[in-house]
mmCIF file of C-alpha atoms in Angstrom:
data_model
loop_
_atom_site.group_PDB
_atom_site.id
_atom_site.type_symbol
_atom_site.label_atom_id
_atom_site.label_comp_id
_atom_site.label_asym_id
_atom_site.label_seq_id
_atom_site.Cartn_x
_atom_site.Cartn_y
_atom_site.Cartn_z
ATOM 1 C CA MET A 1 -36.196 -55.778 19.052
ATOM 2 C CA GLU A 2 -34.043 -55.371 16.425
ATOM 3 C CA ASN A 3 -32.541 -57.609 14.937
ATOM 4 C CA THR A 4 -28.760 -58.356 15.920
ATOM 5 C CA LEU A 5 -25.918 -60.439 15.058
ATOM 6 C CA LEU A 6 -22.212 -61.532 16.771
ATOM 7 C CA PHE A 7 -19.435 -62.929 14.803
ATOM 8 C CA ILE A 8 -16.796 -64.518 16.524
ATOM 9 C CA ASN A 9 -14.201 -65.539 14.044
ATOM 10 C CA GLN A 10 -10.065 -65.761 15.801
ATOM 11 C CA ASN A 11 -9.497 -65.069 12.438
ATOM 12 C CA GLN A 12 -9.177 -60.877 11.685
ATOM 13 C CA ASP A 13 -9.359 -62.391 8.091
ATOM 14 C CA VAL A 14 -12.891 -63.784 7.578
ATOM 15 C CA ILE A 15 -14.625 -61.238 9.333
ATOM 16 C CA GLN A 16 -13.530 -58.641 7.087
ATOM 17 C CA GLU A 17 -14.616 -60.776 4.485
ATOM 18 C CA PHE A 18 -18.071 -61.284 6.198
ATOM 19 C CA LEU A 19 -18.562 -58.016 6.860
ATOM 20 C CA LYS A 20 -18.242 -57.638 3.376
ATOM 21 C CA ALA A 21 -19.613 -59.581 1.937
ATOM 22 C CA MET A 22 -22.673 -58.357 4.320
ATOM 23 C CA GLU A 23 -22.384 -55.310 2.359
ATOM 24 C CA GLY A 24 -25.665 -53.985 1.145
ATOM 25 C CA LYS A 25 -27.738 -57.061 2.152
ATOM 26 C CA LYS A 26 -27.835 -55.665 5.815
ATOM 27 C CA GLY A 27 -31.239 -53.953 5.759
ATOM 28 C CA PRO A 28 -32.504 -54.086 9.160
ATOM 29 C CA MET A 29 -29.218 -56.141 10.789
ATOM 30 C CA GLU A 30 -27.300 -55.204 13.492
ATOM 31 C CA ILE A 31 -23.369 -56.435 13.359
ATOM 32 C CA ASP A 32 -21.235 -56.606 16.365
ATOM 33 C CA THR A 33 -17.544 -59.081 16.184
ATOM 34 C CA ALA A 34 -15.543 -60.479 18.257
ATOM 35 C CA ASP A 35 -11.648 -62.021 17.398
ATOM 36 C CA SER A 36 -11.482 -64.170 20.993
ATOM 37 C CA GLY A 37 -14.408 -66.100 23.586
ATOM 38 C CA LEU A 38 -12.907 -62.957 26.156
ATOM 39 C CA GLU A 39 -14.199 -60.502 23.529
ATOM 40 C CA ALA A 40 -17.828 -61.786 23.092
ATOM 41 C CA ALA A 41 -17.563 -62.921 25.843
ATOM 42 C CA PHE A 42 -17.883 -59.528 27.587
ATOM 43 C CA LEU A 43 -20.264 -58.504 24.638
ATOM 44 C CA LEU A 44 -23.035 -60.829 25.046
ATOM 45 C CA LYS A 45 -23.160 -59.522 29.155
ATOM 46 C CA LYS A 46 -23.569 -56.153 27.846
ATOM 47 C CA LYS A 47 -26.160 -56.819 24.481
ATOM 48 C CA LYS A 48 -29.339 -59.958 23.390
ATOM 49 C CA TYR A 49 -28.286 -61.177 20.319
ATOM 50 C CA LYS A 50 -30.653 -63.026 18.516
ATOM 51 C CA VAL A 51 -27.901 -64.937 16.137
ATOM 52 C CA VAL A 52 -24.822 -65.946 16.803
ATOM 53 C CA VAL A 53 -22.165 -67.281 13.825
ATOM 54 C CA THR A 54 -19.273 -68.460 16.044
ATOM 55 C CA GLY A 55 -15.589 -70.145 15.142
ATOM 56 C CA LEU A 56 -14.982 -73.453 17.630
ATOM 57 C CA ASN A 57 -11.343 -72.854 17.675
ATOM 58 C CA LEU A 58 -11.432 -69.218 19.760
ATOM 59 C CA PRO A 59 -8.221 -68.166 22.068
ATOM 60 C CA THR A 60 -9.264 -67.422 25.224
ATOM 61 C CA TYR A 61 -13.181 -68.491 25.687
ATOM 62 C CA ASP A 62 -13.685 -71.633 22.798
ATOM 63 C CA GLY A 63 -16.364 -72.149 20.555
ATOM 64 C CA THR A 64 -18.898 -74.186 22.752
ATOM 65 C CA LYS A 65 -18.446 -72.292 25.814
ATOM 66 C CA ILE A 66 -20.178 -68.764 23.986
ATOM 67 C CA ILE A 67 -23.198 -72.175 23.165
ATOM 68 C CA GLU A 68 -23.575 -73.802 26.240
ATOM 69 C CA TYR A 69 -23.379 -69.953 27.831
ATOM 70 C CA LEU A 70 -25.510 -68.788 25.549
ATOM 71 C CA ASN A 71 -27.783 -72.554 25.719
ATOM 72 C CA GLN A 72 -27.649 -71.683 29.763
ATOM 73 C CA ASN A 73 -28.483 -67.760 29.610
ATOM 74 C CA TYR A 74 -30.229 -66.858 26.650
ATOM 75 C CA PRO A 75 -31.790 -70.031 25.070
ATOM 76 C CA GLU A 76 -33.642 -67.881 22.995
ATOM 77 C CA THR A 77 -30.689 -66.934 20.362
ATOM 78 C CA VAL A 78 -29.804 -69.059 17.519
ATOM 79 C CA CYS A 79 -26.255 -70.264 17.641
ATOM 80 C CA ILE A 80 -25.042 -70.719 13.660
ATOM 81 C CA VAL A 81 -20.625 -72.624 13.650
ATOM 82 C CA TYR A 82 -18.710 -71.525 11.267
ATOM 83 C CA THR A 83 -15.352 -73.436 11.679
ATOM 84 C CA TRP A 84 -12.983 -75.622 9.328
ATOM 85 C CA ARG A 85 -12.696 -78.760 11.323
ATOM 86 C CA LEU A 86 -15.322 -80.651 12.731
ATOM 87 C CA GLU A 87 -15.656 -83.547 14.216
ATOM 88 C CA GLN A 88 -17.831 -86.369 14.483
ATOM 89 C CA ALA A 89 -17.775 -85.957 18.469
ATOM 90 C CA HIS A 90 -18.354 -81.955 18.166
ATOM 91 C CA LEU A 91 -21.414 -82.744 15.535
ATOM 92 C CA LYS A 92 -22.942 -84.327 18.212
ATOM 93 C CA LEU A 93 -22.565 -82.028 21.416
ATOM 94 C CA LEU A 94 -23.567 -79.281 19.138
ATOM 95 C CA ILE A 95 -27.004 -81.240 17.508
ATOM 96 C CA ASN A 96 -27.909 -82.883 20.099
ATOM 97 C CA GLU A 97 -26.813 -81.315 23.429
ATOM 98 C CA ARG A 98 -25.911 -78.161 23.103
ATOM 99 C CA LYS A 99 -29.310 -77.133 20.167
ATOM 100 C CA VAL A 100 -27.825 -75.501 17.150
ATOM 101 C CA PHE A 101 -29.260 -73.915 14.580
ATOM 102 C CA ARG A 102 -26.928 -74.236 11.564
ATOM 103 C CA ILE A 103 -23.776 -75.131 11.002
ATOM 104 C CA PHE A 104 -22.042 -74.203 7.910
ATOM 105 C CA GLN A 105 -17.456 -76.633 6.912
ATOM 106 C CA ARG A 106 -14.741 -73.817 5.320
ATOM 107 C CA PRO A 107 -15.002 -72.764 2.221
ATOM 108 C CA ALA A 108 -19.216 -72.332 2.900
ATOM 109 C CA SER A 109 -21.035 -69.902 0.608
ATOM 110 C CA TYR A 110 -21.143 -66.397 2.977
ATOM 111 C CA LEU A 111 -24.883 -66.691 0.658
ATOM 112 C CA GLN A 112 -25.915 -69.615 2.214
ATOM 113 C CA ILE A 113 -25.049 -68.276 6.106
ATOM 114 C CA TYR A 114 -27.134 -65.067 5.012
ATOM 115 C CA GLU A 115 -29.994 -68.107 4.812
ATOM 116 C CA ALA A 116 -29.176 -69.248 7.703
ATOM 117 C CA ILE A 117 -28.807 -66.047 9.343
ATOM 118 C CA LEU A 118 -32.312 -64.329 8.106
ATOM 119 C CA ASP A 119 -33.935 -67.598 8.525
ATOM 120 C CA GLY A 120 -32.445 -67.740 12.208
ATOM 121 C CA PHE A 121 -33.670 -64.349 12.470
ATOM 122 C CA VAL A 122 -37.605 -65.446 12.132
ATOM 123 C CA ARG A 123 -36.604 -68.447 14.523
ATOM 124 C CA TYR A 124 -36.181 -66.704 17.309
ATOM 125 C CA ASP A 125 -38.999 -64.155 16.319
ATOM 126 C CA LYS A 126 -40.920 -67.654 17.129
ATOM 127 C CA LYS A 127 -39.793 -68.647 19.945
ATOM 128 C CA GLU A 128 -40.120 -65.257 21.646
ATOM 129 C CA ALA A 129 -43.961 -65.131 20.913
ATOM 130 C CA ASP A 130 -44.376 -68.589 22.027
ATOM 131 C CA ALA A 131 -42.577 -67.783 25.258
ATOM 132 C CA LEU A 132 -45.455 -64.574 25.029
ATOM 133 C CA ASP A 133 -48.321 -67.662 24.984
ATOM 134 C CA ARG A 134 -46.048 -69.526 28.023
ATOM 135 C CA ARG A 135 -46.438 -67.622 29.108
ATOM 136 C CA ASP A 136 -50.513 -66.578 29.242
ATOM 137 C CA LEU A 137 -50.797 -70.067 29.622
ATOM 138 C CA GLU A 138 -48.469 -71.039 33.127
ATOM 139 C CA GLN A 139 -51.428 -67.554 34.339
ATOM 140 C CA GLU A 140 -53.569 -69.554 33.680
ATOM 141 C CA LEU A 141 -52.438 -72.863 34.995
ATOM 142 C CA LYS A 142 -51.632 -70.619 38.202
ATOM 143 C CA LYS A 143 -54.571 -69.598 38.509
ATOM 144 C CA ALA A 144 -56.609 -72.717 38.161
ATOM 145 C CA ALA A 145 -54.545 -74.320 40.709
ATOM 146 C CA HIS A 146 -56.150 -71.899 43.652
ATOM 147 C CA THR A 147 -59.854 -72.251 41.718
ATOM 148 C CA LEU A 148 -59.227 -76.008 42.472
ATOM 149 C CA LYS A 149 -57.753 -76.303 45.576
ATOM 150 C CA GLU A 150 -60.893 -73.586 47.156
ATOM 151 C CA LEU A 151 -62.902 -75.752 44.843
ATOM 152 C CA ARG A 152 -61.289 -79.503 46.179
ATOM 153 C CA GLU A 153 -62.169 -78.337 50.120
ATOM 154 C CA ILE A 154 -66.381 -76.908 49.362
ATOM 155 C CA SER A 155 -67.230 -80.043 47.552
ATOM 156 C CA LYS A 156 -64.930 -82.841 50.528
ATOM 157 C CA ASP A 157 -67.919 -83.588 52.089
ATOM 158 C CA ARG A 158 -70.482 -83.092 49.278
ATOM 159 C CA PRO A 159 -69.752 -86.442 46.282
ATOM 160 C CA TRP A 160 -72.298 -84.638 44.658
ATOM 161 C CA GLU A 161 -71.094 -80.901 44.188
ATOM 162 C CA LYS A 162 -67.796 -83.027 43.216
ATOM 163 C CA GLU A 163 -69.535 -84.067 39.643
ATOM 164 C CA GLU A 164 -71.326 -81.021 39.442
ATOM 165 C CA MET A 165 -67.362 -78.637 39.219
ATOM 166 C CA ILE A 166 -66.043 -81.797 37.317
ATOM 167 C CA LYS A 167 -68.294 -81.130 34.331
ATOM 168 C CA PHE A 168 -68.035 -76.689 35.215
ATOM 169 C CA LEU A 169 -64.507 -77.130 35.098
ATOM 170 C CA ARG A 170 -65.105 -79.171 31.600
ATOM 171 C CA SER A 171 -67.101 -76.258 30.199
ATOM 172 C CA LEU A 172 -65.026 -73.812 31.666
ATOM 173 C CA LEU A 173 -61.529 -75.386 29.299
ATOM 174 C CA ASN A 174 -63.456 -75.592 26.777
ATOM 175 C CA VAL A 175 -64.151 -71.928 26.466
ATOM 176 C CA PHE A 176 -61.076 -71.368 27.252
ATOM 177 C CA VAL A 177 -59.452 -73.063 24.110
ATOM 178 C CA HIS A 178 -61.594 -71.340 22.254
ATOM 179 C CA ASP A 179 -60.019 -68.154 23.526
ATOM 180 C CA ILE A 180 -56.369 -68.224 24.148
ATOM 181 C CA GLU A 181 -54.933 -66.160 21.127
ATOM 182 C CA SER A 182 -51.612 -67.936 19.388
ATOM 183 C CA ALA A 183 -50.161 -69.749 16.725
ATOM 184 C CA MET A 184 -51.377 -73.199 17.785
ATOM 185 C CA PRO A 185 -53.958 -74.710 15.124
ATOM 186 C CA GLY A 186 -56.347 -75.776 16.768
ATOM 187 C CA LYS A 187 -55.745 -79.611 16.977
ATOM 188 C CA GLU A 188 -52.962 -79.029 18.788
ATOM 189 C CA LYS A 189 -54.563 -76.466 21.042
ATOM 190 C CA TRP A 190 -56.609 -79.390 21.688
ATOM 191 C CA GLN A 191 -54.333 -82.026 22.667
ATOM 192 C CA LEU A 192 -52.671 -79.634 25.469
ATOM 193 C CA ILE A 193 -55.754 -79.313 26.745
ATOM 194 C CA ARG A 194 -56.341 -83.219 26.854
ATOM 195 C CA TYR A 195 -53.486 -82.742 29.167
ATOM 196 C CA GLU A 196 -54.494 -80.044 31.586
ATOM 197 C CA LYS A 197 -57.610 -81.463 32.383
ATOM 198 C CA LYS A 198 -56.068 -85.507 32.722
ATOM 199 C CA VAL A 199 -53.555 -83.821 35.444
ATOM 200 C CA LEU A 200 -57.040 -81.341 37.172
ATOM 201 C CA PHE A 201 -59.112 -84.168 37.016
ATOM 202 C CA TRP A 202 -56.825 -86.240 38.523
ATOM 203 C CA LEU A 203 -56.388 -84.277 41.414
ATOM 204 C CA LEU A 204 -60.563 -83.973 42.106
ATOM 205 C CA GLU A 205 -60.696 -87.594 42.169
ATOM 206 C CA GLN A 206 -57.758 -89.019 43.937
ATOM 207 C CA GLU A 207 -59.548 -88.495 47.366
ATOM 208 C CA GLY A 208 -60.852 -92.233 46.469
ATOM 209 C CA ASN A 209 -58.097 -93.728 46.041
ATOM 210 C CA ALA A 210 -56.162 -92.558 49.042
ATOM 211 C CA MET A 211 -52.715 -93.926 49.193
ATOM 212 C CA GLU A 212 -51.834 -94.993 52.601
ATOM 213 C CA SER A 213 -48.114 -97.388 52.545
ATOM 214 C CA LEU A 214 -45.352 -96.416 49.715
ATOM 215 C CA GLY A 215 -46.202 -99.778 48.829
ATOM 216 C CA ASP A 216 -50.491 -98.445 47.624
ATOM 217 C CA VAL A 217 -47.833 -95.668 45.646
ATOM 218 C CA GLN A 218 -45.822 -98.540 43.847
ATOM 219 C CA ARG A 219 -48.873 -100.837 43.187
ATOM 220 C CA SER A 220 -50.734 -97.863 41.801
ATOM 221 C CA ILE A 221 -48.200 -96.636 39.166
ATOM 222 C CA TYR A 222 -47.637 -100.608 37.961
ATOM 223 C CA LYS A 223 -50.804 -100.844 37.091
ATOM 224 C CA TRP A 224 -51.278 -97.870 35.218
ATOM 225 C CA PHE A 225 -47.837 -98.011 33.067
ATOM 226 C CA LEU A 226 -46.356 -101.036 34.052
ATOM 227 C CA HIS A 227 -47.256 -103.221 30.282
ATOM 228 C CA PRO A 228 -44.157 -105.511 28.931
ATOM 229 C CA GLU A 229 -46.615 -105.994 26.542
ATOM 230 C CA SER A 230 -47.180 -103.136 24.850
ATOM 231 C CA ASP A 231 -43.111 -102.566 25.890
ATOM 232 C CA GLN A 232 -44.091 -100.189 28.502
ATOM 233 C CA GLN A 233 -41.693 -100.544 32.021
ATOM 234 C CA VAL A 234 -41.920 -99.407 35.070
ATOM 235 C CA GLU A 235 -39.247 -100.301 37.616
ATOM 236 C CA ILE A 236 -39.682 -98.768 41.363
ATOM 237 C CA THR A 237 -36.610 -98.887 43.444
ATOM 238 C CA ILE A 238 -36.993 -97.533 47.604
ATOM 239 C CA ASN A 239 -33.838 -97.521 49.178
ATOM 240 C CA SER A 240 -34.357 -97.860 52.523
ATOM 241 C CA GLN A 241 -37.886 -98.316 54.526
ATOM 242 C CA PRO A 242 -38.905 -94.807 56.331
ATOM 243 C CA GLY A 243 -41.298 -97.041 58.579
ATOM 244 C CA THR A 244 -44.609 -95.230 58.349
ATOM 245 C CA LEU A 245 -46.027 -92.046 56.175
ATOM 246 C CA GLU A 246 -49.029 -89.499 56.007
ATOM 247 C CA LYS A 247 -51.686 -90.265 54.421
ATOM 248 C CA GLU A 248 -51.327 -86.943 51.407
ATOM 249 C CA PHE A 249 -47.596 -87.981 51.600
ATOM 250 C CA CYS A 250 -47.131 -90.986 49.808
ATOM 251 C CA GLU A 251 -50.727 -88.846 47.764
ATOM 252 C CA LYS A 252 -47.640 -86.900 46.995
ATOM 253 C CA LEU A 253 -45.181 -89.701 45.930
ATOM 254 C CA HIS A 254 -48.311 -90.941 43.321
ATOM 255 C CA PHE A 255 -49.033 -87.844 41.565
ATOM 256 C CA ILE A 256 -45.824 -86.807 41.839
ATOM 257 C CA ILE A 257 -44.765 -90.194 39.998
ATOM 258 C CA TRP A 258 -48.161 -90.291 37.916
ATOM 259 C CA LEU A 259 -47.631 -86.876 36.804
ATOM 260 C CA LEU A 260 -44.294 -88.117 35.006
ATOM 261 C CA LEU A 261 -45.533 -91.519 33.079
ATOM 262 C CA THR A 262 -47.897 -89.665 31.623
ATOM 263 C CA ARG A 263 -45.704 -87.332 30.087
ATOM 264 C CA PHE A 264 -44.016 -90.793 29.396
ATOM 265 C CA VAL A 265 -47.630 -91.513 27.525
ATOM 266 C CA MET A 266 -47.870 -88.772 25.537
ATOM 267 C CA ILE A 267 -44.839 -88.223 24.314
ATOM 268 C CA SER A 268 -44.089 -92.444 22.931
ATOM 269 C CA SER A 269 -46.632 -95.837 23.368
ATOM 270 C CA ALA A 270 -42.896 -97.247 23.497
ATOM 271 C CA TYR A 271 -40.195 -96.264 27.392
ATOM 272 C CA GLY A 272 -38.774 -97.804 30.201
ATOM 273 C CA ALA A 273 -38.802 -95.869 33.452
ATOM 274 C CA ARG A 274 -36.909 -96.372 36.810
ATOM 275 C CA VAL A 275 -38.454 -94.068 39.564
ATOM 276 C CA VAL A 276 -36.102 -94.354 42.842
ATOM 277 C CA LEU A 277 -37.133 -92.812 45.607
ATOM 278 C CA ILE A 278 -34.312 -91.987 48.776
ATOM 279 C CA PRO A 279 -35.801 -91.480 52.001
ATOM 280 C CA ILE A 280 -34.191 -88.982 53.737
ATOM 281 C CA ASN A 281 -36.831 -88.473 56.373
ATOM 282 C CA LYS A 282 -40.133 -89.557 57.282
ATOM 283 C CA GLU A 283 -40.866 -85.881 56.097
ATOM 284 C CA ARG A 284 -38.727 -85.399 53.102
ATOM 285 C CA PHE A 285 -37.445 -87.940 50.201
ATOM 286 C CA ARG A 286 -35.189 -86.956 46.723
ATOM 287 C CA VAL A 287 -37.031 -88.676 43.847
ATOM 288 C CA ARG A 288 -34.884 -89.299 40.871
ATOM 289 C CA VAL A 289 -37.190 -90.795 37.676
ATOM 290 C CA GLU A 290 -35.715 -91.295 34.179
ATOM 291 C CA GLY A 291 -37.509 -91.504 31.279
ATOM 292 C CA VAL A 292 -35.803 -93.711 28.242
ATOM 293 C CA PHE A 293 -37.428 -93.421 24.637
ATOM 294 C CA PRO A 294 -36.377 -95.037 21.306
ATOM 295 C CA GLU A 295 -34.289 -93.535 19.414
ATOM 296 C CA GLY A 296 -35.394 -90.236 17.335
ATOM 297 C CA VAL A 297 -38.292 -90.154 19.334
ATOM 298 C CA TRP A 298 -36.932 -87.345 22.249
ATOM 299 C CA VAL A 299 -35.860 -84.912 19.981
ATOM 300 C CA ALA A 300 -38.924 -84.989 17.364
ATOM 301 C CA ALA A 301 -41.676 -84.856 20.157
ATOM 302 C CA HIS A 302 -39.282 -81.804 21.517
ATOM 303 C CA GLU A 303 -39.910 -79.760 17.381
ATOM 304 C CA ASP A 304 -43.520 -79.495 18.072
ATOM 305 C CA MET A 305 -44.884 -76.759 19.728
ATOM 306 C CA THR A 306 -47.800 -77.354 21.882
ATOM 307 C CA THR A 307 -45.170 -80.971 23.595
ATOM 308 C CA ARG A 308 -42.896 -78.221 24.741
ATOM 309 C CA ILE A 309 -45.845 -76.247 26.263
ATOM 310 C CA MET A 310 -47.068 -79.594 27.590
ATOM 311 C CA THR A 311 -43.065 -80.151 29.445
ATOM 312 C CA GLY A 312 -42.961 -76.648 30.420
ATOM 313 C CA VAL A 313 -46.681 -76.811 31.954
ATOM 314 C CA THR A 314 -45.852 -79.860 34.270
ATOM 315 C CA GLN A 315 -42.173 -78.238 35.290
ATOM 316 C CA ASP A 316 -44.597 -76.068 36.340
ATOM 317 C CA ILE A 317 -47.117 -78.295 38.537
ATOM 318 C CA LEU A 318 -44.000 -80.293 40.008
ATOM 319 C CA GLU A 319 -41.690 -77.090 40.866
ATOM 320 C CA CYS A 320 -45.503 -76.013 42.907
ATOM 321 C CA PHE A 321 -44.739 -80.350 44.606
ATOM 322 C CA ALA A 322 -41.267 -80.620 44.935
ATOM 323 C CA ASP A 323 -38.360 -78.517 45.689
ATOM 324 C CA ARG A 324 -34.250 -78.252 43.781
ATOM 325 C CA PHE A 325 -35.946 -79.364 41.424
ATOM 326 C CA THR A 326 -33.730 -80.153 37.281
ATOM 327 C CA GLN A 327 -34.013 -82.082 34.214
ATOM 328 C CA SER A 328 -31.622 -83.427 32.742
ATOM 329 C CA ILE A 329 -31.294 -84.072 28.905
ATOM 330 C CA SER A 330 -29.386 -86.706 26.882
ATOM 331 C CA ASP A 331 -29.942 -88.071 24.247
ATOM 332 C CA GLU A 332 -33.343 -90.415 24.088
ATOM 333 C CA ARG A 333 -32.531 -89.492 27.957
ATOM 334 C CA VAL A 334 -34.442 -87.575 30.506
ATOM 335 C CA VAL A 335 -33.617 -87.533 34.026
ATOM 336 C CA TYR A 336 -36.114 -85.441 36.285
ATOM 337 C CA TYR A 337 -34.417 -84.723 39.693
ATOM 338 C CA MET A 338 -36.562 -83.311 43.383
ATOM 339 C CA GLU A 339 -37.294 -83.055 46.752
ATOM 340 C CA VAL A 340 -40.182 -83.329 47.901
ATOM 341 C CA HIS A 341 -41.524 -82.477 51.308
ATOM 342 C CA SER A 342 -44.632 -83.499 53.347
ATOM 343 C CA THR A 343 -45.256 -80.240 54.799
ATOM 344 C CA LYS A 344 -45.143 -78.680 50.918
ATOM 345 C CA TRP A 345 -48.376 -78.693 48.520
ATOM 346 C CA VAL A 346 -50.482 -76.612 46.414
ATOM 347 C CA GLU A 347 -50.890 -72.920 47.240
#
C-alpha cells in the first residue's frame, strides 16, 4: 500500500501552508486535504489512509469524532492532531482513549510534523505486519482447538493416553514456536507459547476438577486468584440463584473466568477483579468480568506486541465459548461482557 495521508483543517491558509511545506518532501507520499469534518468523512469512506493529521475544531463534524470513527473502523490508521488550543480534558481523552499517535499545538514546526508523519507510516506498516502475524496465529489456534476436541474425546476414559497426548502437544507447540515467521524476538515467542500451553493443558485436565455448582466455581476461582496478602483481590457476585445447573455449564463458566483472570495475572502481579454472574435462566447467564490495575500498568503492557497478541488470543477463545462478547477499556480498568449458553461449546 502506498503512503497515503489525509490533512484536515478548517483553515484553508493552514492547508496551503502545509502543502507548501511538504513540497520537495513528498517522495512516494500521496496527500489529500479536507477543510470540514463532513468532507473528511466522505474521503475516509472512499479511501484508506495510513496517516490522518486533523484539527479538533472542524465544521459539521469535529476532529474528535473523526478520530473516534477511525479508531472504530480503521484502527490501524495512525492519527496525529494539529490544533490551536488543547485543554487538559482533551489531552487525556486523545491519549488514553482515542490512541492518538502525536499531538502538535500551533504554531509548530512543519518539519516536526513531517517527521511524525514518516514515523506514522512506519508504525502503520508495523501494525499491518503484526495483524498478518496475528491472523496466522488465529488460524493455528482454530486448528489446535479442533484437534484438541478430537483428542479429548479419544482420551476421555484412557488416562495413560492423555498423559502421552500432553507430551505430544508440548512437543508440537515447541516446534510451532520455532517455525513461526514473525518479527517477535525469541523471548517474546516463548511468553506467547507459555500462555497457549497453559490454556490447552487446563482444558485437558479439567475433567478431574468437576464443577457441580456455582459455589464450586466460586471456591475454585478464589483458591486460584484471591491472595490479599499479594494485593490480588477477587470478588464474585451471583445475582440470584437459578437452581441446579448442568455440570458442563458450570465448568464453562469456570473456564471463562479462569481464562480472563489468568490474563490479568500475566499483565500485573497486583490487580482487583470483580466478576458478576447474572442468570437469565438455567441455560443462559450474563457474565461481567472487570479488572483494575495499578496506574500505568495496562497501557504500558499493551505497548508490547506479545501482550497484544495474547490478549487477541484470549478474545478469540472467549468468542468460541460465549455470545455477544465485548470489551471496554478506560484508564486502568478493563471490562469484559458476554453471554454464556449451556449448549454452546468449542466446535
